[in-house]
Amino acid sequence: MKYLSEKCTKLIGNKIMETVIDLTDVQIFQGHNLILSDVDVKIGQGEFVYLIGQTGSGKSSLLKTLYGEIKLEKGTGNIAGFDLTKLKPKDIPFLRRKLGIVFQDFQLLTDRTVFQNLSFVLKATGWKDDNKIKDRISRVLELVGLQTKDYKMPHELSGGEQQRVVIARALLNEPEIILADEPTGNLDPKVSDDIMNLLHNIAQQGTAILMATHDYRIIQKYPGRILKCAQGLVGEASSLNAIL
Amino acid sequence: MSATEPKIKKKRKVSYLPSIISIGMVLFMLGLFGIILINGNKLQQYLKENFQLTVFFKDEVAEADMKRVMATMQQQEYTKRVVFVSKEQAAQQFSTEIGQDFVGFLGFNPLLPSVELFLKSSYTSPDKLKTVDIELRRNPEVQEVVYQQNILDEINKNVGTIGTVLISLSIIFLIISITVINNTIRLNLYARRFIIKSMQMVGATHWFIIKPFMFKSILHGLYGGIIACLLLLGVLSALPNWIGGIEALYDNTQFAILFVVVILVGIIISMMSSAFSTNHYLKLKIDDLY
């Protein structure tokens, strides 16, 4: 069951953007420990937002709250039409179908091929027609430049290729937002650039991206909105230079 | 399709082999105990049904009357079988036992004709035996009913003790089987806990994730059960070579039921362990998986 919130909109430049993430006055706990407080974050359709901060500053906790791994106890939060305060465990799979989640350690299904990884997602999210499944998989693999690697097992792919598969997996159900937790953390600069180009292209096509990262080189090279987690708060940074 | 894919698939299948064999071994152990239980029951039945009452007829009773009484006994629900022993047969048996012709010595045969009555095992309890005894004594042709109550008491006592021990052992064996199979399945799933979590991250529902693991475990339980049954068949075939005459206790119907039970136990324990373990990992947070 979805808890559809009233879709918010905001004006950025001359464009009216639909808000896909809307957190107001949120407090995030890990167990009984308060990790972040007074979190007010709004992210619109197609926005590319970096989430930076030191290790342990709460970046991952914020992302986990957004994909339902941590329950939102205080404040109000909406993501992709789901009210996080009313989210029940049985609703979480349906929320995640609206999101694309990308991890630093890939989290592919290591016991099956690239094609099977992707078809698992489609079948899990209700796709039945084998031809449509094949078509959709070839389309997303083409998008990430891996159309010839569908038969490979994850361990037969390089780190960059595995991350591309993860991005392809995230794109399968045309998510409104991709949550990426240090997606370039395990990759060398060249491969990281490839992944960043890919993510920017995806954002330009209307999918919002919230990406946690430590890599300031990337932020400089691929500018975007910056949110900084520090001292238990999440603040907006005007530019990387201001932070540095 | 790459050349390495069949190799990987083969490797994946082989990786399940140890767990199938473990399940098979545990079920074999359980099945062996089942065989002991079945044969124990049959042995107990055999002992009880070889317990005899000797019903002595009065000396003056005509043979036709004795045969009539014997035929009536034969029809009773408690009767397993009856054997008529005439005066002459009794004298011959006794002479053989003592090694002397006591009839020639005495000049007459003092022994009475009798019927050896073997009861069904369910009628060998003291209460039921007493009822049978009273009923037999009501016959005017019957002089006396003799049986060795102490032997029967001993049999009943030992059977009771052995029964308690066997039931306790069967509970212990079942608990051991559940624990070992459960641990084998849990270990298998522990190795796949991150895969389970990844499945959850892409929006799969719990049931969608649990279903294939359960199905695989059902197959493993089935294969383990089949391995156990084949080994049990081997044991049953070899046993008469080691213990002469044991085949007399074999009951093929009960063994067939045992095999079905062994396979079902394998399937049910594997399926439930798989469902519980997968559900356990689904409920854990990512950080708890490390």
Coordinates of N, CA and C in Angstrom, one line a residue, chain B residues 105-276:
Chain B
F105 N 7.1 -97.3 34.2 CA 7.5 -97.4 35.6 C 6.3 -97.3 36.5
L106 N 5.4 -96.4 36.2 CA 4.2 -96.2 37.0 C 3.1 -97.2 36.7
G107 N 3.1 -97.6 35.4 CA 2.1 -98.5 34.9 C 0.8 -97.8 34.4
F108 N 0.8 -96.5 34.4 CA -0.3 -95.8 33.9 C 0.2 -94.3 33.5
N109 N -0.6 -93.7 32.7 CA -0.2 -92.3 32.2 C -0.9 -91.3 33.1
P110 N -0.3 -90.6 34.0 CA -1.0 -89.7 34.9 C -1.3 -88.3 34.3
L111 N -0.7 -88.1 33.1 CA -0.8 -86.7 32.5 C -2.1 -86.5 31.9
L112 N -2.5 -85.3 31.8 CA -3.9 -84.9 31.3 C -3.7 -84.4 29.9
P113 N -4.7 -84.6 29.1 CA -4.7 -83.9 27.7 C -4.8 -82.4 27.9
S114 N -4.2 -81.7 27.0 CA -4.2 -80.2 27.2 C -4.2 -79.5 25.8
V115 N -4.4 -78.2 25.9 CA -4.3 -77.3 24.8 C -3.3 -76.2 25.1
E116 N -2.3 -76.0 24.2 CA -1.4 -74.9 24.5 C -2.0 -73.7 23.7
L117 N -2.3 -72.7 24.5 CA -3.0 -71.5 23.9 C -2.0 -70.4 23.9
F118 N -1.8 -69.9 22.6 CA -0.9 -68.7 22.5 C -1.8 -67.5 22.2
L119 N -1.5 -66.5 23.0 CA -2.4 -65.3 23.0 C -1.8 -64.2 22.0
K120 N -2.7 -63.4 21.5 CA -2.3 -62.2 20.7 C -1.5 -61.3 21.7
S121 N -0.5 -60.6 21.2 CA 0.3 -59.8 22.1 C -0.5 -58.7 22.9
S122 N -1.6 -58.3 22.3 CA -2.4 -57.2 23.0 C -3.2 -57.8 24.2
Y123 N -3.2 -59.1 24.3 CA -4.0 -59.7 25.4 C -3.0 -60.3 26.5
T124 N -1.8 -59.8 26.5 CA -0.8 -60.4 27.5 C -0.6 -59.5 28.7
S125 N -1.5 -58.5 28.8 CA -1.3 -57.6 30.0 C -2.0 -58.4 31.2
P126 N -1.5 -58.2 32.4 CA -2.0 -59.0 33.5 C -3.6 -59.0 33.6
D127 N -4.2 -57.8 33.4 CA -5.7 -57.7 33.6 C -6.4 -58.6 32.5
K128 N -5.9 -58.4 31.3 CA -6.6 -59.2 30.2 C -6.3 -60.7 30.4
L129 N -5.1 -61.0 30.8 CA -4.8 -62.4 31.0 C -5.7 -63.0 32.1
K130 N -5.9 -62.3 33.1 CA -6.8 -62.7 34.2 C -8.2 -63.0 33.6
T131 N -8.7 -62.1 32.8 CA -10.0 -62.3 32.2 C -10.1 -63.6 31.4
V132 N -9.0 -63.8 30.6 CA -9.0 -65.0 29.7 C -8.9 -66.2 30.6
D133 N -8.1 -66.2 31.6 CA -8.0 -67.3 32.6 C -9.4 -67.6 33.2
I134 N -10.1 -66.6 33.6 CA -11.4 -66.9 34.3 C -12.4 -67.5 33.2
E135 N -12.3 -66.9 32.0 CA -13.2 -67.4 30.9 C -13.0 -68.9 30.6
L136 N -11.7 -69.2 30.6 CA -11.3 -70.6 30.2 C -11.8 -71.6 31.4
R137 N -11.6 -71.1 32.6 CA -11.9 -72.0 33.7 C -13.4 -72.2 33.8
R138 N -14.2 -71.4 33.1 CA -15.7 -71.5 33.2 C -16.1 -72.8 32.5
N139 N -15.3 -73.3 31.5 CA -15.6 -74.5 30.8 C -15.6 -75.7 31.7
P140 N -16.7 -76.5 31.8 CA -16.8 -77.6 32.7 C -15.7 -78.7 32.3
E141 N -15.3 -78.7 31.0 CA -14.3 -79.7 30.6 C -12.9 -79.4 31.1
V142 N -12.7 -78.1 31.5 CA -11.3 -77.7 31.9 C -11.0 -78.0 33.3
Q143 N -9.9 -78.7 33.5 CA -9.4 -79.0 34.8 C -8.7 -77.9 35.5
E144 N -7.7 -77.3 34.7 CA -6.9 -76.3 35.2 C -6.3 -75.4 34.1
V145 N -6.0 -74.2 34.4 CA -5.3 -73.3 33.4 C -3.9 -72.9 34.1
V146 N -2.8 -73.2 33.4 CA -1.5 -73.0 34.0 C -0.7 -72.0 33.1
Y147 N -0.1 -71.1 33.7 CA 0.8 -70.2 33.0 C 1.8 -69.6 33.9
Q148 N 2.9 -69.2 33.4 CA 4.0 -68.7 34.2 C 3.9 -67.1 34.3
Q149 N 3.1 -66.7 35.3 CA 2.8 -65.3 35.4 C 4.1 -64.5 35.6
N150 N 5.1 -65.0 36.3 CA 6.3 -64.3 36.5 C 7.1 -64.0 35.2
I151 N 7.1 -65.0 34.3 CA 7.8 -64.8 33.0 C 7.1 -63.6 32.2
L152 N 5.7 -63.7 32.3 CA 5.0 -62.7 31.6 C 5.2 -61.3 32.2
D153 N 5.3 -61.3 33.5 CA 5.5 -60.0 34.2 C 6.9 -59.5 33.8
E154 N 7.9 -60.4 33.7 CA 9.2 -60.0 33.4 C 9.2 -59.4 31.9
I155 N 8.5 -60.2 31.0 CA 8.5 -59.7 29.6 C 7.9 -58.3 29.6
N156 N 6.7 -58.2 30.3 CA 6.0 -56.9 30.3 C 6.8 -55.8 30.8
K157 N 7.6 -56.1 31.9 CA 8.4 -55.1 32.6 C 9.5 -54.6 31.6
N158 N 10.2 -55.7 31.0 CA 11.3 -55.3 30.1 C 10.8 -54.6 28.9
V159 N 9.7 -55.0 28.4 CA 9.1 -54.4 27.2 C 8.8 -52.9 27.5
G160 N 8.2 -52.7 28.7 CA 7.9 -51.3 29.2 C 9.1 -50.5 29.3
T161 N 10.2 -51.0 29.9 CA 11.5 -50.3 30.0 C 12.1 -50.0 28.6
I162 N 12.1 -51.0 27.8 CA 12.7 -50.8 26.5 C 11.9 -49.8 25.7
G163 N 10.6 -49.9 25.8 CA 9.7 -49.0 25.1 C 10.0 -47.5 25.5
T164 N 10.1 -47.3 26.8 CA 10.4 -46.0 27.3 C 11.7 -45.5 26.8
V165 N 12.7 -46.4 26.8 CA 14.0 -46.0 26.3 C 14.0 -45.6 24.8
L166 N 13.3 -46.5 24.1 CA 13.2 -46.3 22.6 C 12.4 -45.0 22.3
I167 N 11.3 -44.7 23.0 CA 10.6 -43.5 22.8 C 11.5 -42.3 23.1
S168 N 12.2 -42.4 24.3 CA 13.0 -41.2 24.6 C 14.1 -41.0 23.6
L169 N 14.7 -42.2 23.2 CA 15.8 -42.1 22.1 C 15.2 -41.5 20.8
S170 N 14.0 -41.9 20.5 CA 13.4 -41.4 19.2 C 13.2 -39.9 19.3
I171 N 12.8 -39.4 20.4 CA 12.6 -38.0 20.6 C 14.0 -37.3 20.5
I172 N 15.0 -37.9 21.1 CA 16.4 -37.3 21.1 C 16.9 -37.3 19.6
F173 N 16.7 -38.4 18.9 CA 17.2 -38.5 17.6 C 16.5 -37.5 16.7
L174 N 15.2 -37.3 16.9 CA 14.4 -36.4 16.1 C 14.9 -35.0 16.3
I175 N 15.2 -34.7 17.6 CA 15.7 -33.3 17.9 C 17.1 -33.1 17.3
I176 N 18.0 -34.2 17.4 CA 19.3 -34.1 16.8 C 19.1 -33.9 15.2
S177 N 18.2 -34.6 14.6 CA 18.0 -34.5 13.2 C 17.6 -33.1 12.8
I178 N 16.6 -32.6 13.6 CA 16.1 -31.2 13.3 C 17.3 -30.2 13.5
T179 N 18.1 -30.4 14.6 CA 19.2 -29.4 14.8 C 20.2 -29.5 13.7
V180 N 20.6 -30.7 13.3 CA 21.7 -30.8 12.4 C 21.2 -30.3 11.0
I181 N 20.0 -30.7 10.6 CA 19.5 -30.3 9.3 C 19.3 -28.8 9.3
N182 N 18.8 -28.3 10.4 CA 18.6 -26.8 10.5 C 19.9 -26.1 10.4
N183 N 20.9 -26.6 11.1 CA 22.2 -25.9 11.1 C 22.8 -26.0 9.7
T184 N 22.7 -27.1 9.0 CA 23.2 -27.3 7.6 C 22.6 -26.2 6.7
I185 N 21.2 -26.1 6.8 CA 20.5 -25.2 5.9 C 20.9 -23.7 6.3
R186 N 21.0 -23.5 7.6 CA 21.3 -22.1 8.1 C 22.7 -21.7 7.6
L187 N 23.7 -22.7 7.6 CA 25.0 -22.4 7.1 C 25.0 -22.0 5.6
N188 N 24.2 -22.8 4.9 CA 24.0 -22.6 3.5 C 23.5 -21.2 3.2
L189 N 22.5 -20.8 4.0 CA 21.9 -19.5 3.8 C 22.7 -18.4 4.4
Y190 N 23.5 -18.7 5.4 CA 24.4 -17.7 6.0 C 25.4 -17.2 4.9
A191 N 25.8 -18.2 4.1 CA 26.8 -17.9 3.0 C 26.1 -17.0 2.0
R192 N 24.7 -17.0 1.9 CA 24.0 -16.3 0.9 C 23.3 -15.1 1.5
R193 N 23.7 -14.7 2.7 CA 22.9 -13.6 3.4 C 23.0 -12.3 2.7
F194 N 24.1 -12.0 2.1 CA 24.2 -10.7 1.4 C 23.4 -10.8 0.1
I195 N 23.3 -11.9 -0.5 CA 22.5 -12.1 -1.7 C 21.0 -11.8 -1.3
I196 N 20.6 -12.4 -0.2 CA 19.2 -12.2 0.3 C 19.0 -10.7 0.5
K197 N 19.9 -10.1 1.1 CA 19.8 -8.6 1.4 C 19.7 -7.8 0.1
S198 N 20.6 -8.2 -0.9 CA 20.5 -7.5 -2.1 C 19.2 -7.6 -2.8
M199 N 18.6 -8.9 -2.7 CA 17.3 -9.1 -3.3 C 16.3 -8.1 -2.7
Q200 N 16.4 -8.0 -1.4 CA 15.5 -7.1 -0.7 C 15.6 -5.6 -1.1
M201 N 16.9 -5.3 -1.4 CA 17.2 -3.9 -1.8 C 16.6 -3.5 -3.2
V202 N 16.3 -4.5 -4.0 CA 15.8 -4.1 -5.3 C 14.3 -4.2 -5.4
G203 N 13.7 -4.4 -4.2 CA 12.2 -4.3 -4.2 C 11.5 -5.6 -4.2
A204 N 12.2 -6.7 -4.0 CA 11.5 -8.0 -4.0 C 10.8 -8.2 -2.6
T205 N 9.6 -8.8 -2.7 CA 8.9 -9.0 -1.4 C 9.5 -10.2 -0.7
H206 N 9.2 -10.3 0.6 CA 9.8 -11.4 1.4 C 9.4 -12.8 0.8
W207 N 8.2 -12.9 0.4 CA 7.7 -14.2 -0.1 C 8.5 -14.6 -1.4
F208 N 8.6 -13.5 -2.3 CA 9.3 -13.7 -3.6 C 10.8 -14.2 -3.3
I209 N 11.4 -13.7 -2.2 CA 12.8 -14.1 -1.9 C 12.8 -15.5 -1.3
I210 N 11.9 -15.7 -0.4 CA 11.9 -17.0 0.4 C 11.6 -18.2 -0.5
K211 N 10.6 -18.0 -1.4 CA 10.1 -19.1 -2.3 C 11.2 -19.9 -2.9
P212 N 12.2 -19.3 -3.7 CA 13.2 -20.2 -4.3 C 14.1 -20.9 -3.3
F213 N 14.4 -20.2 -2.2 CA 15.2 -20.9 -1.2 C 14.5 -22.1 -0.6
M214 N 13.2 -21.9 -0.4 CA 12.4 -23.0 0.2 C 12.3 -24.1 -0.8
F215 N 12.1 -23.8 -2.1 CA 12.0 -24.8 -3.1 C 13.3 -25.7 -3.2
K216 N 14.4 -24.9 -3.1 CA 15.7 -25.6 -3.2 C 15.9 -26.5 -2.0
S217 N 15.5 -26.0 -0.8 CA 15.6 -26.8 0.4 C 14.7 -28.1 0.3
I218 N 13.6 -27.9 -0.3 CA 12.7 -29.1 -0.4 C 13.4 -30.1 -1.2
L219 N 14.0 -29.7 -2.3 CA 14.7 -30.6 -3.2 C 15.9 -31.3 -2.4
H220 N 16.6 -30.5 -1.6 CA 17.7 -31.0 -0.9 C 17.2 -32.0 0.1
G221 N 16.1 -31.7 0.8 CA 15.5 -32.7 1.7 C 15.1 -34.0 1.0
L222 N 14.6 -33.8 -0.2 CA 14.1 -35.0 -1.0 C 15.4 -35.8 -1.3
Y223 N 16.4 -35.2 -1.9 CA 17.6 -35.9 -2.3 C 18.2 -36.6 -1.1
G224 N 18.3 -35.8 0.0 CA 18.9 -36.4 1.3 C 18.1 -37.6 1.7
G225 N 16.8 -37.5 1.6 CA 15.9 -38.6 2.0 C 16.1 -39.8 1.1
I226 N 16.3 -39.6 -0.2 CA 16.5 -40.7 -1.1 C 17.8 -41.4 -0.8
I227 N 18.8 -40.6 -0.5 CA 20.2 -41.1 -0.2 C 20.0 -42.0 1.1
A228 N 19.3 -41.5 2.1 CA 19.1 -42.2 3.4 C 18.4 -43.5 3.1
C229 N 17.3 -43.5 2.3 CA 16.5 -44.7 2.0 C 17.4 -45.7 1.3
L230 N 18.2 -45.3 0.3 CA 19.1 -46.3 -0.4 C 20.1 -46.9 0.6
L231 N 20.6 -46.1 1.5 CA 21.5 -46.7 2.5 C 20.8 -47.6 3.5
L232 N 19.6 -47.3 3.8 CA 18.8 -48.1 4.7 C 18.4 -49.5 4.0
L233 N 18.1 -49.4 2.7 CA 17.9 -50.6 2.0 C 19.1 -51.5 2.0
G234 N 20.3 -50.9 1.9 CA 21.5 -51.6 1.9 C 21.7 -52.3 3.3
V235 N 21.4 -51.6 4.3 CA 21.5 -52.2 5.7 C 20.5 -53.3 5.8
L236 N 19.3 -53.1 5.4 CA 18.3 -54.2 5.5 C 18.7 -55.4 4.8
S237 N 19.3 -55.2 3.6 CA 19.7 -56.4 2.8 C 20.9 -57.1 3.5
A238 N 21.8 -56.3 4.1 CA 23.0 -56.9 4.7 C 22.8 -57.5 6.1
L239 N 21.8 -57.0 6.8 CA 21.5 -57.4 8.2 C 21.4 -58.9 8.4
P240 N 20.6 -59.6 7.6 CA 20.5 -61.1 7.8 C 21.8 -61.8 7.7
N241 N 22.8 -61.2 7.0 CA 24.2 -61.9 7.0 C 24.9 -61.8 8.4
W242 N 24.5 -60.7 9.1 CA 25.2 -60.5 10.4 C 24.4 -61.1 11.6
I243 N 23.0 -60.9 11.5 CA 22.2 -61.4 12.5 C 21.2 -62.5 11.9
G244 N 21.5 -63.7 12.1 CA 20.7 -64.8 11.5 C 19.3 -64.8 12.0
G245 N 18.4 -65.0 11.1 CA 16.9 -65.1 11.5 C 16.2 -63.8 11.6
I246 N 17.0 -62.6 11.5 CA 16.3 -61.3 11.7 C 15.3 -61.0 10.7
E247 N 15.4 -61.7 9.5 CA 14.5 -61.4 8.4 C 13.1 -61.8 8.8
A248 N 13.0 -62.7 9.8 CA 11.7 -63.2 10.3 C 10.9 -62.0 10.9
L249 N 11.7 -61.0 11.4 CA 11.0 -59.8 12.0 C 10.7 -58.7 11.0
Y250 N 11.2 -58.9 9.8 CA 11.0 -57.8 8.8 C 9.5 -57.7 8.4
D251 N 9.1 -56.4 8.3 CA 7.8 -56.1 7.9 C 7.9 -55.0 6.8
N252 N 7.7 -55.5 5.6 CA 7.9 -54.6 4.4 C 7.0 -53.4 4.4
T253 N 5.8 -53.6 4.9 CA 4.8 -52.4 4.9 C 5.4 -51.4 5.8
Q254 N 5.8 -51.8 7.0 CA 6.3 -50.9 8.0 C 7.6 -50.2 7.5
F255 N 8.4 -50.9 6.8 CA 9.7 -50.3 6.2 C 9.3 -49.3 5.1
A256 N 8.3 -49.6 4.3 CA 7.9 -48.7 3.3 C 7.4 -47.4 3.9
I257 N 6.6 -47.5 5.0 CA 6.1 -46.4 5.7 C 7.3 -45.6 6.3
L258 N 8.3 -46.3 6.9 CA 9.5 -45.7 7.4 C 10.2 -44.9 6.4
F259 N 10.3 -45.4 5.2 CA 11.0 -44.7 4.1 C 10.3 -43.4 3.7
V260 N 9.0 -43.5 3.7 CA 8.2 -42.3 3.3 C 8.3 -41.3 4.5
V261 N 8.3 -41.7 5.7 CA 8.5 -40.8 6.8 C 9.9 -40.1 6.8
V262 N 10.9 -41.0 6.5 CA 12.3 -40.4 6.4 C 12.3 -39.3 5.4
I263 N 11.8 -39.5 4.2 CA 11.8 -38.5 3.1 C 11.0 -37.3 3.6
L264 N 9.8 -37.5 4.1 CA 9.0 -36.4 4.5 C 9.6 -35.6 5.6
V265 N 10.3 -36.3 6.6 CA 11.0 -35.5 7.6 C 12.1 -34.7 7.0
G266 N 12.8 -35.2 6.1 CA 13.9 -34.5 5.4 C 13.3 -33.2 4.7
I267 N 12.2 -33.4 4.0 CA 11.6 -32.3 3.2 C 11.1 -31.3 4.2
I268 N 10.3 -31.7 5.2 CA 9.6 -30.7 6.1 C 10.7 -29.9 6.9
I269 N 11.7 -30.7 7.5 CA 12.7 -29.9 8.3 C 13.5 -29.0 7.4
S270 N 13.9 -29.4 6.2 CA 14.6 -28.5 5.3 C 13.8 -27.3 4.9
M271 N 12.5 -27.6 4.5 CA 11.7 -26.5 4.1 C 11.5 -25.4 5.2
M272 N 11.2 -25.9 6.4 CA 10.9 -25.0 7.5 C 12.2 -24.3 7.9
S273 N 13.3 -25.0 8.0 CA 14.6 -24.3 8.3 C 14.9 -23.2 7.4
S274 N 14.7 -23.5 6.1 CA 15.0 -22.6 5.0 C 14.1 -21.3 5.2
A275 N 12.8 -21.6 5.4 CA 11.9 -20.4 5.5 C 12.3 -19.6 6.7
F276 N 12.5 -20.2 7.9 CA 12.9 -19.5 9.1 C 14.2 -18.7 8.9

